Short mmCIF file of C-alpha atoms and ligand atoms in Angstrom, two decimals:
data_model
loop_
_atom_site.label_atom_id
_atom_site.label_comp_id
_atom_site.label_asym_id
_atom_site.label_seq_id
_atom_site.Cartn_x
_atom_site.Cartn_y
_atom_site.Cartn_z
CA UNK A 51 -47.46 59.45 102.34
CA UNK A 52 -45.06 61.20 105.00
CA UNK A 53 -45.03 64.94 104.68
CA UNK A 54 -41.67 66.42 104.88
CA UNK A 55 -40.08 70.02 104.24
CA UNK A 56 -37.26 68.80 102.06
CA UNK A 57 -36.72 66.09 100.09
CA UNK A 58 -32.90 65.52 98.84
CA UNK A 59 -33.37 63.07 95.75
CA UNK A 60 -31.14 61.39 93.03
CA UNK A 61 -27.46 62.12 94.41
CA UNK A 62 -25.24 59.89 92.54
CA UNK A 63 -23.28 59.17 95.78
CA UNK A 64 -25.18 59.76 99.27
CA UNK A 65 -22.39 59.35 101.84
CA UNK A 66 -23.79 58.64 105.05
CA UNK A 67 -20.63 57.90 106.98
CA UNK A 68 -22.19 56.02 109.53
CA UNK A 69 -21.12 56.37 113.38
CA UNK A 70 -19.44 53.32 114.18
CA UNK A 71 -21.04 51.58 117.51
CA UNK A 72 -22.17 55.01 118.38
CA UNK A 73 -18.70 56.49 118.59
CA UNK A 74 -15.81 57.57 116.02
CA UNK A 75 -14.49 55.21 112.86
CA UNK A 76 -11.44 53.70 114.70
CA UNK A 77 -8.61 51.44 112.96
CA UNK A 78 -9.45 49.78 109.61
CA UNK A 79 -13.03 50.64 110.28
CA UNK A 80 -12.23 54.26 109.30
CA UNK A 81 -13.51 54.91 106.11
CA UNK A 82 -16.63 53.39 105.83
CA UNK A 83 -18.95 55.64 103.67
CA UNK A 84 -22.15 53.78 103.68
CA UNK A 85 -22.63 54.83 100.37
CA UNK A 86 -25.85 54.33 98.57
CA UNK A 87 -25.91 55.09 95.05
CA UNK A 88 -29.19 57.22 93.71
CA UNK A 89 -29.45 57.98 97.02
CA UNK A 90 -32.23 60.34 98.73
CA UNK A 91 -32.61 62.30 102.04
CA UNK A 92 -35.87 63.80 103.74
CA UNK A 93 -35.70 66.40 105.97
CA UNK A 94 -38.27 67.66 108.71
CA UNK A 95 -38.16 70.30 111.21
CA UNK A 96 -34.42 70.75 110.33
CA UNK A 97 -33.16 67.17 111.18
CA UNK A 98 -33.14 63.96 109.15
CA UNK A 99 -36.02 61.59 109.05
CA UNK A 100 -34.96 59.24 106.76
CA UNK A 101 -32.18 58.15 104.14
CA UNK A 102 -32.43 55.74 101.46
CA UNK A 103 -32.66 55.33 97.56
CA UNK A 104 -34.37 57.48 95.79
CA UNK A 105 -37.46 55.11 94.86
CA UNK A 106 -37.93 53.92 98.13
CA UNK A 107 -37.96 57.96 99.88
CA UNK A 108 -40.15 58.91 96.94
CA UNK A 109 -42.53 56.49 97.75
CA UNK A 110 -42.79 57.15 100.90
CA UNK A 111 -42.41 61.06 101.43
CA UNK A 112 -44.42 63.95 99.74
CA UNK A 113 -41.63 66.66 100.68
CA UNK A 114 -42.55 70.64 100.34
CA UNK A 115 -39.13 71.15 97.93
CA UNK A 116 -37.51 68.91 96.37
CA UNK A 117 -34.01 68.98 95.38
CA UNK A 118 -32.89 67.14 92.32
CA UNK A 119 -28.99 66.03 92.99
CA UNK A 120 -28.63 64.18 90.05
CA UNK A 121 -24.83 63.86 88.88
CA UNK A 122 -23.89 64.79 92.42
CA UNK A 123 -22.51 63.63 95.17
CA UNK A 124 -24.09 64.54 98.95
CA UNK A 125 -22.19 64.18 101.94
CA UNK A 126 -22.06 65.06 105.58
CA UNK A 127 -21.74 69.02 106.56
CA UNK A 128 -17.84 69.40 107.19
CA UNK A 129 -16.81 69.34 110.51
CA UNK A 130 -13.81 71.56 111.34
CA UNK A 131 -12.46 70.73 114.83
CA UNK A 132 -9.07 72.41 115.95
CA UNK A 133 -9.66 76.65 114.87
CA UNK A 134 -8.24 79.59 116.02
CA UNK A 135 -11.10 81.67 113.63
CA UNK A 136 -11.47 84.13 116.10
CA UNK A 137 -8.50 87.10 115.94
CA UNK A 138 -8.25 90.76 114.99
CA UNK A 139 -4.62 91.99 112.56
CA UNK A 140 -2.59 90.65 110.08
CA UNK A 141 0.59 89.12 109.92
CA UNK A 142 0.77 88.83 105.71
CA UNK A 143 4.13 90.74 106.34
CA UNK A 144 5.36 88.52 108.49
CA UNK A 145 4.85 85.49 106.05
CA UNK A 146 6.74 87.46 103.52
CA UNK A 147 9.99 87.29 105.76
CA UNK A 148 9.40 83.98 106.59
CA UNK A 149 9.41 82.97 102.93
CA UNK A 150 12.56 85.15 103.17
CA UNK A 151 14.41 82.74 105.05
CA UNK A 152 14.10 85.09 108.60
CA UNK A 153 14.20 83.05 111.98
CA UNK A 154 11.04 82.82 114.03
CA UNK A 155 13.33 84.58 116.79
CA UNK A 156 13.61 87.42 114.09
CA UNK A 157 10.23 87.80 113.44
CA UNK A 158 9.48 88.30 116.93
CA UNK A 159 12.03 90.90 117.25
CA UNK A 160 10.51 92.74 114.62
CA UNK A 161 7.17 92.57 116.31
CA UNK A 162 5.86 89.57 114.76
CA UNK A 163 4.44 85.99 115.80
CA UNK A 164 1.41 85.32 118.41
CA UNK A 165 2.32 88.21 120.03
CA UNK A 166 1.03 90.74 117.71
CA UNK A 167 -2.08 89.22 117.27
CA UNK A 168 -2.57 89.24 120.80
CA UNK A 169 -1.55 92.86 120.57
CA UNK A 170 -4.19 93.21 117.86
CA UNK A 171 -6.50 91.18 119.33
CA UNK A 172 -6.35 92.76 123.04
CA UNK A 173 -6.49 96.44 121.37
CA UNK A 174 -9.59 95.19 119.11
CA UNK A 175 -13.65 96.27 120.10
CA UNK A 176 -16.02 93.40 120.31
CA UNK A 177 -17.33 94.65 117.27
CA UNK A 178 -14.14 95.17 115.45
CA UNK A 179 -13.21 91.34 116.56
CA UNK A 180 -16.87 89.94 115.42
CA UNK A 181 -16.43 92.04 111.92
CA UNK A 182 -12.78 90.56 111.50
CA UNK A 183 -14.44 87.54 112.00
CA UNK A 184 -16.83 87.05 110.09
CA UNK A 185 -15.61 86.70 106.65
CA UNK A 186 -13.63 83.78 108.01
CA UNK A 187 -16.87 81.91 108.75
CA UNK A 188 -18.49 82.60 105.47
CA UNK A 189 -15.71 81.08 103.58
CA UNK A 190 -15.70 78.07 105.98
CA UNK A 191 -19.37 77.45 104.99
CA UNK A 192 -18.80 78.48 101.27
CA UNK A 193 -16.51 75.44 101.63
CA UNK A 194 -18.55 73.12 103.26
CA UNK A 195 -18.06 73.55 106.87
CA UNK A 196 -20.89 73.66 108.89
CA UNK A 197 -19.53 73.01 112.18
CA UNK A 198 -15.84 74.38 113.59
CA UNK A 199 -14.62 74.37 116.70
CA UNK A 200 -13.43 78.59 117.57
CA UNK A 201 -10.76 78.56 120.24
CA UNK A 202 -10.07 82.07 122.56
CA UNK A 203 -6.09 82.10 122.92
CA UNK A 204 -5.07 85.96 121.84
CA UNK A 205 -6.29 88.01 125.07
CA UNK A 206 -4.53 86.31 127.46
CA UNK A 207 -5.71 88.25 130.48
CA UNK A 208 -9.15 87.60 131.64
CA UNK A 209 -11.06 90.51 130.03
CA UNK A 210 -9.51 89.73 126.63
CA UNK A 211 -10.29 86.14 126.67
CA UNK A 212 -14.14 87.15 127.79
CA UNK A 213 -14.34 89.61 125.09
CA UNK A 214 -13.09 86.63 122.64
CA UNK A 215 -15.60 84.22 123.92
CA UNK A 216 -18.21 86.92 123.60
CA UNK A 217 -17.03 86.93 119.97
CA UNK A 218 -17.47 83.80 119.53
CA UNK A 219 -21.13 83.90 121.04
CA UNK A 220 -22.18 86.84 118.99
CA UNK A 221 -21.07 84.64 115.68
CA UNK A 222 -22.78 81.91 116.87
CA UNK A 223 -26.22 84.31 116.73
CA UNK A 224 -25.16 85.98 113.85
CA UNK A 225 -24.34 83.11 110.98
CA UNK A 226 -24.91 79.63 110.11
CA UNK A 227 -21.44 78.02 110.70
CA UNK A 228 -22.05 76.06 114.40
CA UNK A 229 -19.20 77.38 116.49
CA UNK A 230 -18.13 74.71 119.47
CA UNK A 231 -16.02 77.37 121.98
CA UNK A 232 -12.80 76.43 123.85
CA UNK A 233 -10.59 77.95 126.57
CA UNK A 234 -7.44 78.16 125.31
CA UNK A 235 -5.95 81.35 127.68
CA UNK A 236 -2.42 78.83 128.27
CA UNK A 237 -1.85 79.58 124.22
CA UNK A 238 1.12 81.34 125.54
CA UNK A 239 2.52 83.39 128.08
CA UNK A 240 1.85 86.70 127.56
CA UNK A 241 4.48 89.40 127.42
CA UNK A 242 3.56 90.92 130.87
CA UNK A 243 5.10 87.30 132.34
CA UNK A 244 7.71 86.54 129.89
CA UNK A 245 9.98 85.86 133.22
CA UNK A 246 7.44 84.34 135.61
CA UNK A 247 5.02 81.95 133.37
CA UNK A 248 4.35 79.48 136.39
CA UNK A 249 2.44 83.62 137.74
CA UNK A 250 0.29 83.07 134.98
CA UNK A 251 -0.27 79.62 135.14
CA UNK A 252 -1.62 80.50 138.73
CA UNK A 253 -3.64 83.31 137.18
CA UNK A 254 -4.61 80.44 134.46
CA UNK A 255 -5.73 77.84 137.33
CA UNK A 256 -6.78 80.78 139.85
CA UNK A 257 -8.79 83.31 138.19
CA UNK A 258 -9.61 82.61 134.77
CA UNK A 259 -10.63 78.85 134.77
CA UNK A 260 -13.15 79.27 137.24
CA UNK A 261 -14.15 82.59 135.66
CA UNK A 262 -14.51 80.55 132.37
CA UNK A 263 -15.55 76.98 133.97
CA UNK A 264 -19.19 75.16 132.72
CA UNK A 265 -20.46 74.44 136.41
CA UNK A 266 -20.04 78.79 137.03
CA UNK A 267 -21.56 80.12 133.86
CA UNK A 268 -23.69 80.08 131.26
CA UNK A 269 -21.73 80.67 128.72
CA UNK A 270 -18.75 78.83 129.53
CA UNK A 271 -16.85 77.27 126.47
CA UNK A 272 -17.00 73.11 126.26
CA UNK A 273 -13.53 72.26 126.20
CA UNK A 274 -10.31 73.57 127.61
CA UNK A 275 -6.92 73.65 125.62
CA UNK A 276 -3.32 74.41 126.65
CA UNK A 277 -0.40 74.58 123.92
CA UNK A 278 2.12 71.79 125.51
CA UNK A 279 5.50 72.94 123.73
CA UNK A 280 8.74 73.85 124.10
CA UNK A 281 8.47 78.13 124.78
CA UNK A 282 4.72 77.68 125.19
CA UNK A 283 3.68 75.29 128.83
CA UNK A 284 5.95 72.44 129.95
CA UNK A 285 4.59 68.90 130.75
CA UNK A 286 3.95 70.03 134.13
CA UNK A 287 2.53 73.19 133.32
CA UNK A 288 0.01 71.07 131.09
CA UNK A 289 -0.94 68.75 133.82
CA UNK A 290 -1.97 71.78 136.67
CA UNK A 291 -3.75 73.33 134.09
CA UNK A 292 -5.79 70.80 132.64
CA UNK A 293 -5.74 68.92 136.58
CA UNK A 294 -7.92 71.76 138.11
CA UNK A 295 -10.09 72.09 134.47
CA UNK A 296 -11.53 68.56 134.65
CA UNK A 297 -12.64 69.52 138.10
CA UNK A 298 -14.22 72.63 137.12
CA UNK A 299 -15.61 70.53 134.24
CA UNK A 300 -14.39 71.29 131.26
CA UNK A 301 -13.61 68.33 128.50
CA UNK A 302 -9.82 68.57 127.97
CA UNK A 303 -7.55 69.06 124.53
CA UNK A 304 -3.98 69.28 124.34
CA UNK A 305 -1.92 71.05 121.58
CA UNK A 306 0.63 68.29 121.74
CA UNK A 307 4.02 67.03 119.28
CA UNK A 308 3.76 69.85 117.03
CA UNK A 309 7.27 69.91 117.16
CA UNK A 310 9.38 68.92 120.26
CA UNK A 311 7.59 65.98 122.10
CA UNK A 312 7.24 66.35 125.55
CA UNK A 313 4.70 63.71 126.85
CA UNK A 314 1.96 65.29 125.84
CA UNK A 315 -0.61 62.58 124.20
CA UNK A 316 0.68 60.36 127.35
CA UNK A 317 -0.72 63.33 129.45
CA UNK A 318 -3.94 63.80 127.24
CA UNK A 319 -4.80 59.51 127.47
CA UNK A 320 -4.02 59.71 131.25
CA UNK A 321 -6.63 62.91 132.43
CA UNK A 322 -8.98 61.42 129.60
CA UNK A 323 -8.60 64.43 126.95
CA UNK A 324 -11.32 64.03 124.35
CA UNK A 325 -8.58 64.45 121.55
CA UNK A 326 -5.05 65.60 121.78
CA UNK A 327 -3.87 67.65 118.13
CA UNK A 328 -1.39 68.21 115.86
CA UNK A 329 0.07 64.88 116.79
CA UNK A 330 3.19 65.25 114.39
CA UNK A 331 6.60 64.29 116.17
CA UNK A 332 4.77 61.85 118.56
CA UNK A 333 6.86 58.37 119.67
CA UNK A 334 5.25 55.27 118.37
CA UNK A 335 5.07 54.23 121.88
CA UNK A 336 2.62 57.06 122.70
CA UNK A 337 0.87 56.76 119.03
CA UNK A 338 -0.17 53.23 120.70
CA UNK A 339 -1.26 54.65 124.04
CA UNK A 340 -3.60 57.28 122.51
CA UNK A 341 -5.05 54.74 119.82
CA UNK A 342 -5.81 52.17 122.60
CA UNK A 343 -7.78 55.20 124.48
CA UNK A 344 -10.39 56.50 124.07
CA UNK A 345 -8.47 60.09 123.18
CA UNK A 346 -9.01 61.11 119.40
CA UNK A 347 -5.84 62.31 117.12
CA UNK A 348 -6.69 65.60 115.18
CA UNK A 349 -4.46 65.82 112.80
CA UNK A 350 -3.36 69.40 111.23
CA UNK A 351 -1.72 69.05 108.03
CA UNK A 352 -2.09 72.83 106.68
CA UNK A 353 -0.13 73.60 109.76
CA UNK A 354 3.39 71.48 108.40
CA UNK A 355 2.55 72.80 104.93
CA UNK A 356 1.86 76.37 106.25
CA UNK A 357 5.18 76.19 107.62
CA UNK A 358 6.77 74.42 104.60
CA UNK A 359 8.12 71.61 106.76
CA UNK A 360 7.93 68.10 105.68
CA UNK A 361 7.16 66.25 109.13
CA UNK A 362 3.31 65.46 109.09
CA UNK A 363 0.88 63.17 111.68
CA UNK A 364 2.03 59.35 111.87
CA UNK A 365 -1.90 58.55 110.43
CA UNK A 366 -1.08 54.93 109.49
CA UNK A 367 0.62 53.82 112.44
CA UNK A 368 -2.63 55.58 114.49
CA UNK A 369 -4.66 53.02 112.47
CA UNK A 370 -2.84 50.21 112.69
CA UNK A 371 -2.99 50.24 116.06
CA UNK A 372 -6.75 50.68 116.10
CA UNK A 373 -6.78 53.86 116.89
CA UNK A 374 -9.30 57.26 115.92
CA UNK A 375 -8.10 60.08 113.32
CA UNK A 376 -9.84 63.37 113.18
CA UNK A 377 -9.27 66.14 110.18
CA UNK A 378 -9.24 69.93 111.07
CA UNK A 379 -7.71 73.31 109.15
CA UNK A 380 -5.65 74.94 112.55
CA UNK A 381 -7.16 77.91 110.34
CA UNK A 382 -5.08 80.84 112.57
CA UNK A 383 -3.11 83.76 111.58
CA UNK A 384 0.04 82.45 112.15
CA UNK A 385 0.82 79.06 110.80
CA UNK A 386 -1.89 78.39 108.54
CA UNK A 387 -4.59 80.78 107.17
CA UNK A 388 -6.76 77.95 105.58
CA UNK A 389 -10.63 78.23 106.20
CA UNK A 390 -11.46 75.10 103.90
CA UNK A 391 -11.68 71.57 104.81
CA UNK A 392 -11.39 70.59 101.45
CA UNK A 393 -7.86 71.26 101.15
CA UNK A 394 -7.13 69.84 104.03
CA UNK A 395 -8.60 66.65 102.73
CA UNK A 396 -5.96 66.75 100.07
CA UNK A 397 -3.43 67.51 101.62
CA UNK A 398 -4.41 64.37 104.22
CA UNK A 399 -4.35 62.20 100.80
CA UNK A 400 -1.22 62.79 99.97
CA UNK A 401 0.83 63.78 103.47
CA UNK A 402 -0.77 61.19 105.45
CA UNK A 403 -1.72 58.29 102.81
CA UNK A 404 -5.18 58.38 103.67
CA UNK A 405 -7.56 57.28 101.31
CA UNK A 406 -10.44 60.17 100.37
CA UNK A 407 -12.82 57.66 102.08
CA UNK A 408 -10.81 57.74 105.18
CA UNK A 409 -10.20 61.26 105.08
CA UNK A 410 -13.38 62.15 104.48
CA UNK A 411 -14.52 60.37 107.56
CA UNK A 412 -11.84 62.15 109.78
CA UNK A 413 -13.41 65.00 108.11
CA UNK A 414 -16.98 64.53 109.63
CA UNK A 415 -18.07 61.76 111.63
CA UNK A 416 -14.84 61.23 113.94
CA UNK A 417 -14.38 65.23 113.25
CA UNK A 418 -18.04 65.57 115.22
CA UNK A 419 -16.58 63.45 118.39
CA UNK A 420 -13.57 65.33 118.11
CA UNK A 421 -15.86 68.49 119.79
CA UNK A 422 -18.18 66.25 121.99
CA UNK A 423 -21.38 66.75 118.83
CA UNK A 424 -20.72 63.28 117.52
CA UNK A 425 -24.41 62.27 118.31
CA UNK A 426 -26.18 65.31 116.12
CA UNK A 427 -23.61 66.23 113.45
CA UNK A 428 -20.98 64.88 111.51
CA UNK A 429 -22.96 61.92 109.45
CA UNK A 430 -26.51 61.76 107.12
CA UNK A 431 -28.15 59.41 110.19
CA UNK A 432 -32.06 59.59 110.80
CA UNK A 433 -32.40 61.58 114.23
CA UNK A 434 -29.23 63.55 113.68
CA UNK A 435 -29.34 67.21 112.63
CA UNK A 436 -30.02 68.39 108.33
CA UNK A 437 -26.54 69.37 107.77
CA UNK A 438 -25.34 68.57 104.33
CA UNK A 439 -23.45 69.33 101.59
CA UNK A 440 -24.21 68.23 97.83
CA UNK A 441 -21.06 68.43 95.81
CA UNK A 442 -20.84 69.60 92.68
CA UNK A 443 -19.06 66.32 91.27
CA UNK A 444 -20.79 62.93 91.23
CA UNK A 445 -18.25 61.35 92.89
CA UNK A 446 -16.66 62.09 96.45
CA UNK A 447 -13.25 61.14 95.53
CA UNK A 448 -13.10 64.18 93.55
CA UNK A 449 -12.54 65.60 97.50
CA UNK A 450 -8.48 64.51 97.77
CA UNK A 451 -7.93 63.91 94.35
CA UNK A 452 -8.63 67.92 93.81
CA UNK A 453 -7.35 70.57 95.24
CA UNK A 454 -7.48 74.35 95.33
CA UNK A 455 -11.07 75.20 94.18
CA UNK A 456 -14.61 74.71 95.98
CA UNK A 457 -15.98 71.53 94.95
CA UNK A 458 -18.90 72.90 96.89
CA UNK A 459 -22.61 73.26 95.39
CA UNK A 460 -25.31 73.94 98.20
CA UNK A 461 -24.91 74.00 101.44
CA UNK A 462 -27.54 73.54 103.98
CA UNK A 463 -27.61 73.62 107.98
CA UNK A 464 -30.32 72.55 110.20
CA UNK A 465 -32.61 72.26 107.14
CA UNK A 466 -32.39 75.22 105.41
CA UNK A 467 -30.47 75.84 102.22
CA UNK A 468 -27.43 78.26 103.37
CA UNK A 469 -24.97 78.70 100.48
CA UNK A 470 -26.82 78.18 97.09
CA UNK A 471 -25.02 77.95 93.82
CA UNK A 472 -27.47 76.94 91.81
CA UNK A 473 -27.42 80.69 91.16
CA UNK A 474 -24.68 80.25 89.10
CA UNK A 475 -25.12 77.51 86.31
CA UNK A 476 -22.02 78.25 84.05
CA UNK A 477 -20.29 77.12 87.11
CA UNK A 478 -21.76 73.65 87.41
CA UNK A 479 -19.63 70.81 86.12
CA UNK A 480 -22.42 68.50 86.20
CA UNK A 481 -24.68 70.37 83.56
CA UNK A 482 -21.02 70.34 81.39
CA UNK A 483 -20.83 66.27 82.09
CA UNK A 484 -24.72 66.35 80.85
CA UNK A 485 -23.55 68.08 77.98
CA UNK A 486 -21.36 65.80 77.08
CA UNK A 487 -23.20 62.52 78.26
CA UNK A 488 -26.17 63.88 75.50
CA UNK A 489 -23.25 64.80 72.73
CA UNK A 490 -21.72 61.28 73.80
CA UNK A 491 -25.45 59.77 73.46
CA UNK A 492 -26.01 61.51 70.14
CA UNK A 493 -23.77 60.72 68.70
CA UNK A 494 -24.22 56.71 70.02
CA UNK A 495 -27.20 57.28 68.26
CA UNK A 496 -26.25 58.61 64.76
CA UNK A 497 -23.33 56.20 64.66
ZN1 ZN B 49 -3.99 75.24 117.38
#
C-alpha cells in the first residue's frame, strides 16, 4: 500500500478535464471531461498522485483522511482568468441611474464610471485596498474558484499601480484563492491627461513598464494588459504599449471588441498575446485568425449581461474554426460585480450555446492556459497541483443548467480542505436525494 494524506473516494462524477496534447481543449475537442464514474483521487504533499475508480485507488492507497463523495460530483478548482478584484469604493449608485436609463456620458458627469474608482482607489491605504479586497476573494473560493487572475488598472500613476500590485501580493500571503497579477496601468487615461493620452502612453512605455517589467523585479506581475477601445487606447496606442512589454518580458493580453472593433485580436495573434478578451463584436475574419493561433479567446459574458446588452462572444464560430475558448467573471466594479464562476457558466450555456461540458472546460483547463498555469492547475492530472472542488450535486451538468446559488460543497487548494460545508448538513442536497433514494427503496420493498 501507498501512503497518502488524502484520499478523495466515491464521487459519482470525477471530471478530470484532461489537457489536450499538453495545451488548451481547442475546436470540437473542447469539452472533453474524462469522466470516470465512482471515481477517486489521492492526494500527497498537496498535489495529485493518482486518479482512478474508486476500487482500483482503494487498493492501492492507505490515505490519512478519507473523504467519502458519494452522490457528488468532483471537478477541477475553478479557474477565473480576466479580474479586476482588486479596487477600493462603490459605484451601487451609479448602477441605479444606469438602470434609470442615464447615458454613460451622464454618469461621468456626475462623478461616476472608472474614474471614481480610480479616485477611490488612488485615495485608498494599502490596508484599506487589501481589506476591500478581501471579501471579494472569499466569495470567489466559496464559489469554487481557486485560481483568478487580479489585474492593477485604478492607480494609473506609478505609485498607485505599485500600491495595487502590493495588494495583490499581500492577498496572495494572506488567503487561499491563487492570484496570477497583471499590468494593466493603459486601463484608461487618467484625468490628469484627458488632452494628451499619447503623454501617458510615454509615461506607460517610459516609466512604469520597466518599473513593473519581470527581467527588473521581483515582484513584477506575469502578464501585461491594455484596454484597446474606442475612449480607452487606439490600435496604435495598443501596439507601442504592448511592442516595448514583450521586450521587457511580459506575456501580453488585450482587452479587445468589447464594443467597437478596432483590430485588436489581429494585433493580439500578430505580437503573440497569450489570450485576447471580451472578444464580443469581433469580424469573423479575425475570429479565424485568433483560432488558427495560438492566442486564447476569454470570453466575458457577465460583462454584456452586466450591461443588459444582448451582443455576447461569437463561441461557435471560435470552435468551428478550431480555435481555444476560455471562461472568466470580468468581476470589476463597473460592468459586472460577479465573483462566481458558476454563473458565468450559465450564462455561457445559454448566451454562447455552449454545452456545460464545454463550458466547464473553458472554465478550468483552457481557463489555466489562459494565465500561463496550464501545466499545475486547471485539471485533476497526476503531477498537477490538489485543487478541487466536490459539488454538492452528483452530476456536473447541474453547473449551466442552474443558476444563482452555490452548487459548491468543499473546496480544497493545494491539499488542504479550504471551504468546508459539511458543517452544514440541512444544506446538502445529496443527503435529501438519499432520503428519497431509501423512501423510493422502501417502499420498492413493501410494494
Ligand atoms: Zn477587463
Amino acid at each position: 500500500m501507498t501512503s497518502a494524506d488524502l484520499l478523495i473516494a466515491h464521487a459519482s462524477q470525477l471530471c478530470a478535464i484532461p489537457a489536450s496534447n499538453g495545451g488548451p481543449q481547442r475546436g470540437a475537442r473542447l469539452g472533453d471531461l474524462g469522466l470516470i464514474k465512482d471515481g477517486a483521487l489521492a492526494v500527497q504533499a498537496g498535489h495529485i498522485v493518482a486518479v482512478g475508480p474508486t476500487a482500483e485507488l482503494r487498493a492501492q492507497f492507505s490515505a490519512a483522511r478519507e473523504i467519502d463523495a458519494t452522490g457528488r460530483a468532483v471537478i477541477p478548482g475553478l479557474v477565473d482568468p480576466h479580474t479586476h478584484v482588486v479596487w477600493a469604493g462603490d459605484r451601487s449608485g451609479e448602477f441605479e441611474m444606469r438602470v434609470a436609463g442615464k447615458t454613460y456620458m451622464e454618469i461621468m458627469a456626475a462623478g461616476g464610471g472608472i474614474m471614481s474608482t480610480v479616485r477611490a482607489t488612488r485615495a485608498a491605504s494599502l490596508d484599506e485596498l487589501v481589506a476591500q479586497t478581501q471579501p471579494r476573494l472569499a466569495r470567489m473560493l466559496a464559489h469554487g474558484t481557486t485560481t483568478a487572475e487580479a489585474k492593477t488598472g485604478y492607480g494609473l500613476e506609478t505609485a498607485a499601480e505599485l500600491k495595487m500590485l502590493e495588494a495583490i501580493h499581500r492577498l496572495q500571503a494572506e488567503q487561499p484563492v491563487e492570484l496570477v497579477p497583471t499590468f494593466l496601468g493603459a486601463h484608461a487615461v487618467p484625468a490628469e491627461y484627458k488632452d494628451r493620452p499619447d503623454a501617458y502612453v510615454d509615461l506607460l512605455v517610459n516609466e512604469m513598464l520597466p518599473t513593473f517589467s519581470p527581467l527588473t523585479t521581483h515582484h513584477s506581475p506575469l502578464f501585461c494588459d491594455v484596454f484597446c477601445e474606442d475612449g480607452a487606447f487606439t490600435l496604435e496606442q495598443t501596439r507601442r504599449i504592448l511592442t516595448r512589454a514583450k521586450e521587457l518580458g511580459f506575456g501580453l493580453k488585450i482587452h479587445v471588441d468589447e464594443f467597437k472593433p478596432l483590430g485588436g485580436s489581429r494585433l493580439g495573434v500578430e505580437l503573440g498575446a497569450t489570450s485576447v478578451d471580451h472578444f464580443v463584436t469581433t469580424p469573423p475574419d479575425e475570429v479565424k485568425a485568433v483560432a488558427e493561433s495560438d492566442v486564447i479567446a476569454v470570453s466575458l459574458p457577465g460583462t454584456p449581461f452586466g450591461l443588459g446588452h444582448t451582443a455576447y462572444s461569437p463561441a461557435r464560430l471560435l470552435l468551428e474554426h478550431g480555435g481555444a475558448l476560455a471562461l472568466a467573471t470580468d468581476c470589476n466594479p463597473g460592468t459586472c460585480w460577479c465573483e462566481s464562476m458558476q454563473f458565468v457558466i450559465a450564462l455561457a450555456c445559454r448566451t454562447l450555446r455552449l454545452t456545460p461540458a464545454q463550458a466547464l472546460a473553458a472554465a478550468t483547463i483552457n481557463a489555466a492556459f489562459a494565465v500561463g498555469r496550464g501545466d499545475t492547475v486547471g485539471s485533476l492530472q497526476v503531477g498537477k497541483q490538489a485543487d478541487i472542488v466536490i459539488l454538492d450535486v452528483p452530476d456536473y451538468r447541474h453547473l449551466g443548467y442552474r443558476f444563482g446559488t452555490n452548487l459548491v460543497y468543499t473546496v480544497i487548494k493545494r491539499g488542504q480542505v479550504v471551504v468546508d460545508s459539511c458543517q452544514e448538513p440541512a444544506l446538502s442536497e445529496t443527503k435529501g436525494l438519499n432520503l428519497r433514494k431509501s423512501k423510493l427503496e422502501a417502499s420498492y420493498e413493501s410494494a
